[in-house]
Coordinates of C-alpha atoms in Angstrom, one line a residue:
X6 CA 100.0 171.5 -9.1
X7 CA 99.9 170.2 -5.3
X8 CA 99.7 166.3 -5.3
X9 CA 96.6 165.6 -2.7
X10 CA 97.8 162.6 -0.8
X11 CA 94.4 160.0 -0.6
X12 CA 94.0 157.5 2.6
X13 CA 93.2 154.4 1.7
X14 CA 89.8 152.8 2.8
X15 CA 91.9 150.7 5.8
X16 CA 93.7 153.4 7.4
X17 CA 90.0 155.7 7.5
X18 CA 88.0 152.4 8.9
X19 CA 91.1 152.1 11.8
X20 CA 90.6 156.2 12.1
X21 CA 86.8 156.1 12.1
X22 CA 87.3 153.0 14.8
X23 CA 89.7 154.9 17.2
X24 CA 87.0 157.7 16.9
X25 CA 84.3 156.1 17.8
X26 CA 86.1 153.9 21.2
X27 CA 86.9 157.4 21.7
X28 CA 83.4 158.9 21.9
X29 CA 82.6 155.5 23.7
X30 CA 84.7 156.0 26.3
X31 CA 83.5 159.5 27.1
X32 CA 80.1 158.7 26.7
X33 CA 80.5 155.7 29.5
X34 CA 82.5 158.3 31.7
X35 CA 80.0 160.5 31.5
X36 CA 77.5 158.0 32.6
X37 CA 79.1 157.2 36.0
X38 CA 77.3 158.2 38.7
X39 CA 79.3 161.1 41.4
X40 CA 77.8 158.6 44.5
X41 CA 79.0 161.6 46.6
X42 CA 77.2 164.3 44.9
X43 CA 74.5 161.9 44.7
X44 CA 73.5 161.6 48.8
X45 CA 73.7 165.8 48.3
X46 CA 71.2 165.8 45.9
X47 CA 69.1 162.8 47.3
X48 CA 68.5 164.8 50.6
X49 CA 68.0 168.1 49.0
X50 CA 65.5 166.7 46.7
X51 CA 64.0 163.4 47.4
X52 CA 64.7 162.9 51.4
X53 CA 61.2 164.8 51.8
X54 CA 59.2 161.8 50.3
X55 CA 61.8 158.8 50.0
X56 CA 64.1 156.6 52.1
X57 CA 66.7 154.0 50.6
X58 CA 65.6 151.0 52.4
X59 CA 62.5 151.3 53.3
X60 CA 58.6 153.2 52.3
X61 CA 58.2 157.3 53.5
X62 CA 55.8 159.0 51.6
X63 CA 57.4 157.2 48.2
X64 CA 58.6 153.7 48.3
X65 CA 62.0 152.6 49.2
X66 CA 64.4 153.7 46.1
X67 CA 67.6 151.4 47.1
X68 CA 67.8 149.2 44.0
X69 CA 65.7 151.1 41.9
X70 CA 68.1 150.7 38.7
X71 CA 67.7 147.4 38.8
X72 CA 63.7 147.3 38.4
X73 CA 63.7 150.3 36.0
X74 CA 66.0 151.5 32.7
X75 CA 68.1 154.5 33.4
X76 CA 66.4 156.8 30.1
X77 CA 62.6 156.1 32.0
X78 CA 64.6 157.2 35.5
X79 CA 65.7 160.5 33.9
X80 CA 62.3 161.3 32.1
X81 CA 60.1 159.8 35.3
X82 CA 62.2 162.2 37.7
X83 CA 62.3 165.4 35.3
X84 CA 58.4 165.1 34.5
X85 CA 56.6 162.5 35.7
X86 CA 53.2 164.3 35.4
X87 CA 53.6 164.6 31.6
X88 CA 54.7 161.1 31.1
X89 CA 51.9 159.8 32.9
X90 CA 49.8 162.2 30.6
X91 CA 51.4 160.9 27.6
X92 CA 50.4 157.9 28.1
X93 CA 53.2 155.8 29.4
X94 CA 52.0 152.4 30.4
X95 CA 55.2 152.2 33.2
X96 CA 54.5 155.2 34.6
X97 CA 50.5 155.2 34.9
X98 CA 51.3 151.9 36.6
X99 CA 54.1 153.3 39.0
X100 CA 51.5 156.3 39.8
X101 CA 48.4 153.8 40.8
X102 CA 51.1 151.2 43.0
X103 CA 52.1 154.2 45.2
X104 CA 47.9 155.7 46.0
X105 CA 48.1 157.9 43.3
X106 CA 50.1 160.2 45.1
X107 CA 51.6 163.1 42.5
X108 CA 54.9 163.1 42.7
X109 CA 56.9 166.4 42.2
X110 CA 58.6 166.9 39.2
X111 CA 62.6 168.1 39.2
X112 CA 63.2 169.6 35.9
X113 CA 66.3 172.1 37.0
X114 CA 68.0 168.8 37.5
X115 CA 70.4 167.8 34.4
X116 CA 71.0 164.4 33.0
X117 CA 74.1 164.3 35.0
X118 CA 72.6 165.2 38.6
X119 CA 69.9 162.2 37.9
X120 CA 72.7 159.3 37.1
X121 CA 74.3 160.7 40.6
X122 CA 71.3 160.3 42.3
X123 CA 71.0 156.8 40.8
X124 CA 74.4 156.0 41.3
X125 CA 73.6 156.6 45.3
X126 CA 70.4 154.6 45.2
X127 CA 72.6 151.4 44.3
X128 CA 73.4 151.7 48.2
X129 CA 77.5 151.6 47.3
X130 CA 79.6 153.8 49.4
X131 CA 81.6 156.8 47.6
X132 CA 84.6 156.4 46.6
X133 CA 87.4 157.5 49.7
X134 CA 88.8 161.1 48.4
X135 CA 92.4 162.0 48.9
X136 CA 92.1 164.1 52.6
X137 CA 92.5 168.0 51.6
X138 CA 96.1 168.9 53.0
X139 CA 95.1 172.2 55.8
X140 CA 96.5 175.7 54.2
X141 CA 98.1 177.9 56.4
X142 CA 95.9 180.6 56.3
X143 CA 97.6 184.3 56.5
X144 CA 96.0 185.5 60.5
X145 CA 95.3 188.7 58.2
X146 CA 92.3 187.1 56.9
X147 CA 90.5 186.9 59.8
X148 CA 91.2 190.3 61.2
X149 CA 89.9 191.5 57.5
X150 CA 86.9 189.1 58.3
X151 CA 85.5 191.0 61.2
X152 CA 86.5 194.6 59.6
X153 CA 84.4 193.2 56.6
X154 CA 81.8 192.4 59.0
X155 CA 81.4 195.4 60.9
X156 CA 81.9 197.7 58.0
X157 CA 81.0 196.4 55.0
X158 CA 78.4 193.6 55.5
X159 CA 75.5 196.2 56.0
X160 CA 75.9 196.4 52.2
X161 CA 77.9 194.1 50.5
X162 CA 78.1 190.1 50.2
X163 CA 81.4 188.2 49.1
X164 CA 78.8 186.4 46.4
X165 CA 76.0 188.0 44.9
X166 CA 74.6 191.2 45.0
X167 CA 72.7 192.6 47.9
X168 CA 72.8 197.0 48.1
X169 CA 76.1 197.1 46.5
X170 CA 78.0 194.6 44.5
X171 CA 79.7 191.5 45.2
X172 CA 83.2 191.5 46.7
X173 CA 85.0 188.0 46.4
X174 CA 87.9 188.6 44.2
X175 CA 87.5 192.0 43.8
X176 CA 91.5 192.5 43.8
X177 CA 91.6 190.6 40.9
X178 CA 89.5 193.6 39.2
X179 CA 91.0 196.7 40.8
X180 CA 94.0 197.4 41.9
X181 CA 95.2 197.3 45.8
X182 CA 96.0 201.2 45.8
X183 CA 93.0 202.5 44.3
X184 CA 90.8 200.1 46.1
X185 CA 92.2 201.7 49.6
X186 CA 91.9 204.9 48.0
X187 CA 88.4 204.6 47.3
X188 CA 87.2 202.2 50.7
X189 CA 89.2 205.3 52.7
X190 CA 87.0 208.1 50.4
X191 CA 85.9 207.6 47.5
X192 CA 83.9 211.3 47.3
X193 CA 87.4 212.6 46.8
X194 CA 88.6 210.1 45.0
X195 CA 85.5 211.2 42.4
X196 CA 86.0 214.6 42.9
X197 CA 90.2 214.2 42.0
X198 CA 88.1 213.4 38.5
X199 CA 89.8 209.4 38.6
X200 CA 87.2 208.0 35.6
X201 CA 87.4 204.6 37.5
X202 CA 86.1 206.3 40.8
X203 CA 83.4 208.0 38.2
X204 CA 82.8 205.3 36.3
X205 CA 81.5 203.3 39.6
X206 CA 80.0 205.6 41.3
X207 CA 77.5 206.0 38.2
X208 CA 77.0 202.5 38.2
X209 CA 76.3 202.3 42.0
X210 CA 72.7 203.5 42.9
X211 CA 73.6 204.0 46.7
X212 CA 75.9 206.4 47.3
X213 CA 79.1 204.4 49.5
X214 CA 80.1 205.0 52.8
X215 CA 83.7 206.7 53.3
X216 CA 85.8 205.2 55.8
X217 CA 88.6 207.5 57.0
X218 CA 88.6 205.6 60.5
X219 CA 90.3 202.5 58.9
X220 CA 94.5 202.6 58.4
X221 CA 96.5 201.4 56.1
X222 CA 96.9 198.0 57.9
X223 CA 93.2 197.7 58.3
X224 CA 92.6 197.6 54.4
X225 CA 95.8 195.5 54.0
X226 CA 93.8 192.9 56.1
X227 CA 90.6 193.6 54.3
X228 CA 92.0 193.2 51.0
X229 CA 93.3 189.7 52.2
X230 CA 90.0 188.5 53.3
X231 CA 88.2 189.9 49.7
X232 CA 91.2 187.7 48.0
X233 CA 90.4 184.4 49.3
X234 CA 86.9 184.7 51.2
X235 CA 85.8 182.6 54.0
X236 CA 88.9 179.5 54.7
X237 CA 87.0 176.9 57.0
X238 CA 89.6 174.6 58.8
X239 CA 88.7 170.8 58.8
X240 CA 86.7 170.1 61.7
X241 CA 86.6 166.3 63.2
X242 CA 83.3 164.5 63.4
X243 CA 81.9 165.0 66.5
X244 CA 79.1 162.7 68.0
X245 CA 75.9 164.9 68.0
X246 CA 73.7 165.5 71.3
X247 CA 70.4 163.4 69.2
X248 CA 73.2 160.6 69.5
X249 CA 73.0 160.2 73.1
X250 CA 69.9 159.5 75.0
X251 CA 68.0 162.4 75.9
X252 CA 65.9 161.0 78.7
X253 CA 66.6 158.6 81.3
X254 CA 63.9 157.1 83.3
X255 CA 64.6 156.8 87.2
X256 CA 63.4 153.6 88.8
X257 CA 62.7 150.4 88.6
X258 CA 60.5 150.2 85.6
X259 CA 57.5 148.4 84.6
X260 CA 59.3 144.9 83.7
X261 CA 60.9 144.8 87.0
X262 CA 57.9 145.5 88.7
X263 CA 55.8 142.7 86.9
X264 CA 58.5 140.3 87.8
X265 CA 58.6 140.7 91.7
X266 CA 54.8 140.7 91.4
X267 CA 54.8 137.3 89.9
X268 CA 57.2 136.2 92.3
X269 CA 55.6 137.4 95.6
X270 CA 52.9 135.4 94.0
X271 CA 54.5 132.1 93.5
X272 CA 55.9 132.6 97.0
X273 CA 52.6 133.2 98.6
X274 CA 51.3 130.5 96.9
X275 CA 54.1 127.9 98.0
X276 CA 53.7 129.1 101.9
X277 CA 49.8 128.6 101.5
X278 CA 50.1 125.3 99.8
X279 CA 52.6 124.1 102.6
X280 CA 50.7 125.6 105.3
X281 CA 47.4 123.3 104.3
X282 CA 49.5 120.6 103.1
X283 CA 49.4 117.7 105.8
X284 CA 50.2 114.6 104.4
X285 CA 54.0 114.1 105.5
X286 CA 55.9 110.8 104.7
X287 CA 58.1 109.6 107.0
X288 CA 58.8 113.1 108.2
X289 CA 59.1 115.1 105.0
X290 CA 56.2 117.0 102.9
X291 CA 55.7 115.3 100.0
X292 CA 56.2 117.7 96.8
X293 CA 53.8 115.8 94.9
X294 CA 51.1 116.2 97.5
X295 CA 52.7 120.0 97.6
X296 CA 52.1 120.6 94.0
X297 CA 48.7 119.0 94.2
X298 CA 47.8 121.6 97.1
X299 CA 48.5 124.6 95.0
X300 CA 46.4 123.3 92.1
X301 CA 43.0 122.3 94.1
X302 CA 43.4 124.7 96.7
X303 CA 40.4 126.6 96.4
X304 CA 41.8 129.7 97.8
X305 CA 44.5 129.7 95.4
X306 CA 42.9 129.3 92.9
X307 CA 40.6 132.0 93.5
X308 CA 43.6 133.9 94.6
X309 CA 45.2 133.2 90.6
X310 CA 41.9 134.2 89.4
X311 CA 42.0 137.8 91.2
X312 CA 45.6 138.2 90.1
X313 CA 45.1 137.4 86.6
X314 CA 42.2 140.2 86.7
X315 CA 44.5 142.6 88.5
X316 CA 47.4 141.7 85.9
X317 CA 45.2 142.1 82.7
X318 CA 43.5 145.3 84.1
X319 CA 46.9 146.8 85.3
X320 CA 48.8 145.7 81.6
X321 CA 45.5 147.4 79.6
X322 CA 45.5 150.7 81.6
X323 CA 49.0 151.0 80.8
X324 CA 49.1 150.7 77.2
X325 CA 46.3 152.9 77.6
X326 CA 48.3 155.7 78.6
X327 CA 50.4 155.1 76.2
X328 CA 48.0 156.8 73.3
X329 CA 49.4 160.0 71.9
X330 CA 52.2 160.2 74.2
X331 CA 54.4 161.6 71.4
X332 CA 57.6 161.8 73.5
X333 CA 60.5 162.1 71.1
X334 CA 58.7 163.0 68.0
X335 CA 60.6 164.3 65.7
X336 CA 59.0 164.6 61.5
X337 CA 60.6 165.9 58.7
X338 CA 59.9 169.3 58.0
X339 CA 59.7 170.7 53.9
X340 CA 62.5 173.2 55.4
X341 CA 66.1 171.9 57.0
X342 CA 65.2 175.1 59.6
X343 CA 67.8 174.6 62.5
X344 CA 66.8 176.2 66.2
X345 CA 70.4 175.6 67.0
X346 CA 71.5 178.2 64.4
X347 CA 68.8 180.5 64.6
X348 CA 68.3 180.7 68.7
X349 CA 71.6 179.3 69.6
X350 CA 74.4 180.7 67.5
X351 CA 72.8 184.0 66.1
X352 CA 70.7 184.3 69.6
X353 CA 67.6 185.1 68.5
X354 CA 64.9 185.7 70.8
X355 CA 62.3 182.3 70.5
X356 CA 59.7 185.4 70.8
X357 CA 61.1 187.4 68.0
X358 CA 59.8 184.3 65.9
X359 CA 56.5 183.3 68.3
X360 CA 55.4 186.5 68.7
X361 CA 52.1 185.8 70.1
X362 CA 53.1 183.6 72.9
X363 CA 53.4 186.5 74.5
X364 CA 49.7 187.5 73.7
X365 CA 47.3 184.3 73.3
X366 CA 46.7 181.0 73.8
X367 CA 48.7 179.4 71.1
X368 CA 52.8 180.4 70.0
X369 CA 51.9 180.5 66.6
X370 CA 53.7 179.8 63.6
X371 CA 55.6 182.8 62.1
X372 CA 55.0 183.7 58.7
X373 CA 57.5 183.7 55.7
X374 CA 57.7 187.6 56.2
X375 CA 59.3 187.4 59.2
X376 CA 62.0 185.1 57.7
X377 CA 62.3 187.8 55.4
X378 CA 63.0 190.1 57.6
X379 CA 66.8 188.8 57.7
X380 CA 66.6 186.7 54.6
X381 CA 66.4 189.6 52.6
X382 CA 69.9 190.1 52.9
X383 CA 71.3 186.5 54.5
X384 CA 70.9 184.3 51.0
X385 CA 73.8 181.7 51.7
X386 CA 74.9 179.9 54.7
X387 CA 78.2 180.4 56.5
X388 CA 78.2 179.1 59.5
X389 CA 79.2 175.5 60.7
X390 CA 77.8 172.4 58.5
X391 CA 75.2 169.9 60.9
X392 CA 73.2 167.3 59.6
X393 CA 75.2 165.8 56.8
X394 CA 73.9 168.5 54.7
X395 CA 76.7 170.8 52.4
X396 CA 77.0 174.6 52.3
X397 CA 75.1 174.1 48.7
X398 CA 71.8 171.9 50.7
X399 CA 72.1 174.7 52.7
X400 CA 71.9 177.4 50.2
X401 CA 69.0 175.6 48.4
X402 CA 67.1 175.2 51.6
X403 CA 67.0 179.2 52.2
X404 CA 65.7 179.3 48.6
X405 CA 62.6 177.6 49.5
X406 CA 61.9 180.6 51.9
X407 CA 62.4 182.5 48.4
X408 CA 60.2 180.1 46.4
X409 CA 57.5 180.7 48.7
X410 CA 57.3 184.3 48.6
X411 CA 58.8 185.6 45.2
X412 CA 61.6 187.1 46.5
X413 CA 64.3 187.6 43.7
X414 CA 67.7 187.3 44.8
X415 CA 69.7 188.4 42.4
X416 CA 68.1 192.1 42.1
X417 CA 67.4 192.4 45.8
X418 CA 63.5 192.8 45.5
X419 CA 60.6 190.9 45.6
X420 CA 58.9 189.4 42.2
X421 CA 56.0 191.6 41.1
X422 CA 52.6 190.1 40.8
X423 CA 54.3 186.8 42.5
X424 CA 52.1 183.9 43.8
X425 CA 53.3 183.0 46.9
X426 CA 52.9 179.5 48.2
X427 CA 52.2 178.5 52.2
X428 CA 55.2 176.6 53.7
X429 CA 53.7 173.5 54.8
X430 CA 55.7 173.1 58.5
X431 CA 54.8 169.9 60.4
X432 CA 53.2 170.2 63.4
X433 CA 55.0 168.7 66.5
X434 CA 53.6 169.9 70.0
X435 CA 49.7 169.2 69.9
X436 CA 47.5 168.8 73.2
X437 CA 44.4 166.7 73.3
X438 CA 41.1 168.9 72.7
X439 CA 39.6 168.4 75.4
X440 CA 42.8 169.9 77.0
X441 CA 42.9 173.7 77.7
X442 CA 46.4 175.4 77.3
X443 CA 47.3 179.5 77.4
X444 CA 50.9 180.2 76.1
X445 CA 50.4 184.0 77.3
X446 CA 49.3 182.2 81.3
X447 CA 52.3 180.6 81.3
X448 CA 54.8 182.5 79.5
X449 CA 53.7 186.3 79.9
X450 CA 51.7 186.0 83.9
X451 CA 54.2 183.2 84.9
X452 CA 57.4 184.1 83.2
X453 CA 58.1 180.6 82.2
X454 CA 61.1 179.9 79.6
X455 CA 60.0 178.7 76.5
X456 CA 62.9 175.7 77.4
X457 CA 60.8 174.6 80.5
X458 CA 58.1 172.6 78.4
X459 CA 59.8 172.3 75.2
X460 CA 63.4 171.7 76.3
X461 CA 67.1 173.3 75.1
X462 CA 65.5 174.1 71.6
X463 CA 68.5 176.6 71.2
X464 CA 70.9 172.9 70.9
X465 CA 67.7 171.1 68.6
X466 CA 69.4 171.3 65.0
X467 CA 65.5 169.3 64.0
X468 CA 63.0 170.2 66.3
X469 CA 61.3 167.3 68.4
X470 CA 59.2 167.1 71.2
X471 CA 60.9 166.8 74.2
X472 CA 58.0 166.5 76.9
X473 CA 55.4 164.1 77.1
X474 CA 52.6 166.8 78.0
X475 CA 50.8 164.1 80.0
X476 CA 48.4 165.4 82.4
X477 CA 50.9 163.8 85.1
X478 CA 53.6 165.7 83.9
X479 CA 51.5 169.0 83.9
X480 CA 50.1 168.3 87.4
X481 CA 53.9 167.6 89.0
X482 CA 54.4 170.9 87.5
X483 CA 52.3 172.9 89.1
X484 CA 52.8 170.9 92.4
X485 CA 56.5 172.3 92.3
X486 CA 56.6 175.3 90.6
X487 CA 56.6 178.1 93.3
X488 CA 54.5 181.3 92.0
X489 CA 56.2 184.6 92.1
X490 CA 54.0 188.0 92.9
X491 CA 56.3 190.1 94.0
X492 CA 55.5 192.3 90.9
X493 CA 52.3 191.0 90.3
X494 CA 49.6 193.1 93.0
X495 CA 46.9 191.4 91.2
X496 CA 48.1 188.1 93.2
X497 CA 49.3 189.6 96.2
X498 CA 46.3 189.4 99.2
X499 CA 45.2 185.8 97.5
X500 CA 49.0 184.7 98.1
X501 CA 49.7 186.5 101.8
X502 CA 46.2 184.5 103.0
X503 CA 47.2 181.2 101.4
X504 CA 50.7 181.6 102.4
X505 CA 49.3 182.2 106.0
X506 CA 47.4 178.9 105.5
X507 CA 49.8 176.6 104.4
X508 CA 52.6 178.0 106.8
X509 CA 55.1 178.8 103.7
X510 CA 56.5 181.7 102.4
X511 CA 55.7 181.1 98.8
X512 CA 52.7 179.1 97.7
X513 CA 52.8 176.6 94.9
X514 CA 50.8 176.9 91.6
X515 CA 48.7 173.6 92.7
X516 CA 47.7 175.8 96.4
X517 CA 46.6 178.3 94.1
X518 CA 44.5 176.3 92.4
X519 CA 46.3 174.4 90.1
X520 CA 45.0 171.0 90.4
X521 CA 41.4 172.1 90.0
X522 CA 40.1 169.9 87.2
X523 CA 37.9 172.8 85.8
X524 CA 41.2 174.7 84.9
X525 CA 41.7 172.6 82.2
X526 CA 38.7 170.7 81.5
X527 CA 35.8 173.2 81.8

């Protein structure tokens, strides 16, 4: 009979102690905030309505674990509508402080992602990483890069499915010789009766392209680049172009012109008060006498009178010009859409997007659909980080595009009976109404670049407005804008008489008419 060795009750109390500073300890651990993973998820989810230091849509969130408990943080953020249905007291009060305004509720965030977030709202700076040591990266890679692209992209990703099935780390599934066997042709490589070569081509809906054209070196290369996907070397933080100021205003300004005015006033006044000043002692003007002069000099005082008129009107007109002069404006859009990606890197046509430009008054704003159009089959970013956003804010920012129309990723179709939500873009370029504009006048009759009002969009990572689309800047337009008829017969008598006219070989837009107020106020 086997002796059962009993612990007495001091040694279990010391285990049961150790146990429990152990699940302490892991519990606090677990409850430290990733500050750097915090800022991702702060822009990606709360940047739309909130700032750290100070009110947006939502009030200022620096500080906000000091004025709430972390437990109500994590419930308030997941589901705020149901806790201010349940009844909470804290957060029916929270909801009326900030207008009643609903705020969204976040529950595909964890427990863990809301403590980051938190953890960044205390306004401490993350913790310094140890710098990633470069990796040589094999120069096969890239050449595989391009063959992948020109090749294989059309139907595969490196992650997630598009037509065919991912290819990151397929090398780790098949082996390097049958993969080149079957890249090269797999037909025969099914009809040699390989059950691997059958096996996929059952599960693969499309039947695969065979390419023969590509030697052994070429899949060698290929191979390398499904191994280890895309390698990014560190690139150093360059100052962006929103940085440096975009516009610089030639000549002497407005505070340098009130300043000569007041002194060509003081002046004038001195030489009239020493012109009528004629009590001299003992061969000197007497300052006193002087000073008394410009006082109760009527002329001068009815000359102070008229500048003080002139000064007031002239200061009021030009803060009156100042209204909706929207120079600069830039908001903050529900989508991080960059213009420097889309019509600078990749080139697209600003057309392709503003279709009717080309056609009507107003450049419209293009639908989801025609974001789909590529977005079907582009579902991660890949190209160079801007903005302080990650590869991941990135990701989740083309997902909004497939929020809003049901489009389902992972099996490459869109969601049947779906109810698609409008993507609520800011509007930034918006002309007085009593202001007529064409886009088609301008663009389409004129051939005018889409850059000449609205600036180098194809640089703009957010979009602003870069123009003031004053009627001063329109008029100094057309005053120096030469029109072009050379393939426009239409034009062509109106332009030979006023050319004859004005002695010039090319008339301007404001000889033709331009400066006519009924153009654009009829």
């Amino acid at each position: 009979m086997k002796s059962v060795k009993q612990h007495s009750p001091l040694s279990r109390l010391v285990v049961n102690s150790l146990a429990f500073l152990l699940l302490f300890s892991l519990n606090l651990s677990a409850q430290d905030g990733n500050v750097a993973n915090g800022e991702k998820l702060f822009k990606s989810t709360c940047a739309a309505c909130h700032k750290l230091d100070k009110k947006l849509v939502g009030p200022a969130l620096k500080g906000v674990t000091e004025r709430r408990e972390q437990d109500w943080l994590i419930s308030w953020i997941k589901d705020s509508p149901g806790m201010i249905k349940s009844g909470d007291k804290l957060a029916i009060q929270v909801f009326e402080e900030n207008n009643k305004l609903p705020m969204t509720p976040n529950p595909h965030l964890s427990d863990q992602d809301i403590i980051d977030i938190l953890a960044y709202t205390k306004g401490e700076p993350a913790s310094k990483e140890t710098a990633t040591v470069a990796q040589e990266v094999d120069p096969g890679v890239e050449i595989g890069k391009q063959i992948f692209k020109t090749n294989c992209a059309a139907c595969h990703k490196l992650e997630g499915k598009l037509i065919g099935p991912e290819l990151l780390k397929i090398t780790d599934k098949r082996e390097a010789d049958w993969l080149k066997a079957w890249i090269k042709d797999n037909n025969a490589l099914v009809a040699s009766g390989d059950k691997l070569a059958k096996e996929v081509q059952e599960s693969t809906p499309a039947a695969m392209t065979p390419f023969p054209q590509l030697s052994d070196e070429d899949l060698d290369n290929l191979l390398k680049y499904l191994a280890v996907g895309d390698v990014k070397p560190a690139v150093a933080a360059t100052s962006s172009s929103t940085d440096v100021e975009i516009f610089e205003n030639p000549g002497i300004g407005v505070l340098t012109s009130l300043v000569l005015t007041i002194l060509a006033f003081l002046l004038l006044s001195i030489i009239v008060a020493a012109t009528t000043n004629k009590k001299v002692v003992e061969g000197e003007e007497s300052t006193e006498s002087m000073l008394k002069s410009m006082i109760f000099n009527p002329f001068l005082r009815f000359l102070a009178v008229i500048f003080g008129l002139l000064l007031g009107a002239w200061l009021l007109f030009g803060w009156l010009l100042q209204i909706d002069v929207n120079e600069g404006y830039q908001p903050i859009q529900p989508i991080a859409f960059s213009h420097a990606v889309h019509a600078g890197d990749n080139k697209i046509d600003c057309q392709y997007c503003h279709s009717s430009a080309k056609h009507s008054k107003t450049s419209g704003v293009p639908t989801a659909n025609v974001c789909m159009n590529c977005h079907k089959s582009i579902s991660e970013y890949n190209g160079e980080l801007f903005g302080g956003h990650s590869k991941e804010d990135l990701d989740n920012e083309i997902q909004k595009i497939y929020d809003a129309v049901g489009w389902d990723k992972e099996n490459v179709q869109y969601i049947e009976g779906y109810e698609e939500k409008p993507i609520e873009w800011v509007r930034i370029h918006n002309l007085a109404d009593f202001a007529y504009y064409n886009h088609s006048q301008h663009v389409t009759v004129a051939g005018l670049a889409c850059q000449k009002c609205h600036g180098p969009v194809e640089e703009m990572h957010d979009m602003y407005q870069y123009s003031p689309l004053t009627m001063g800047w329109c008029i100094d337009c057309h005053r120096t804008t030469e029109v072009d008829m050379t393939e426009n017969g239409y034009y062509k008598n109106i332009h030979d008489q006023l050319a004859k006219k004005y002695g010039v070989e090319k008339v301007t837009e404001a000889q033709m008419g331009g400066l006519e107020c009924g153009k654009c106020h009829y």
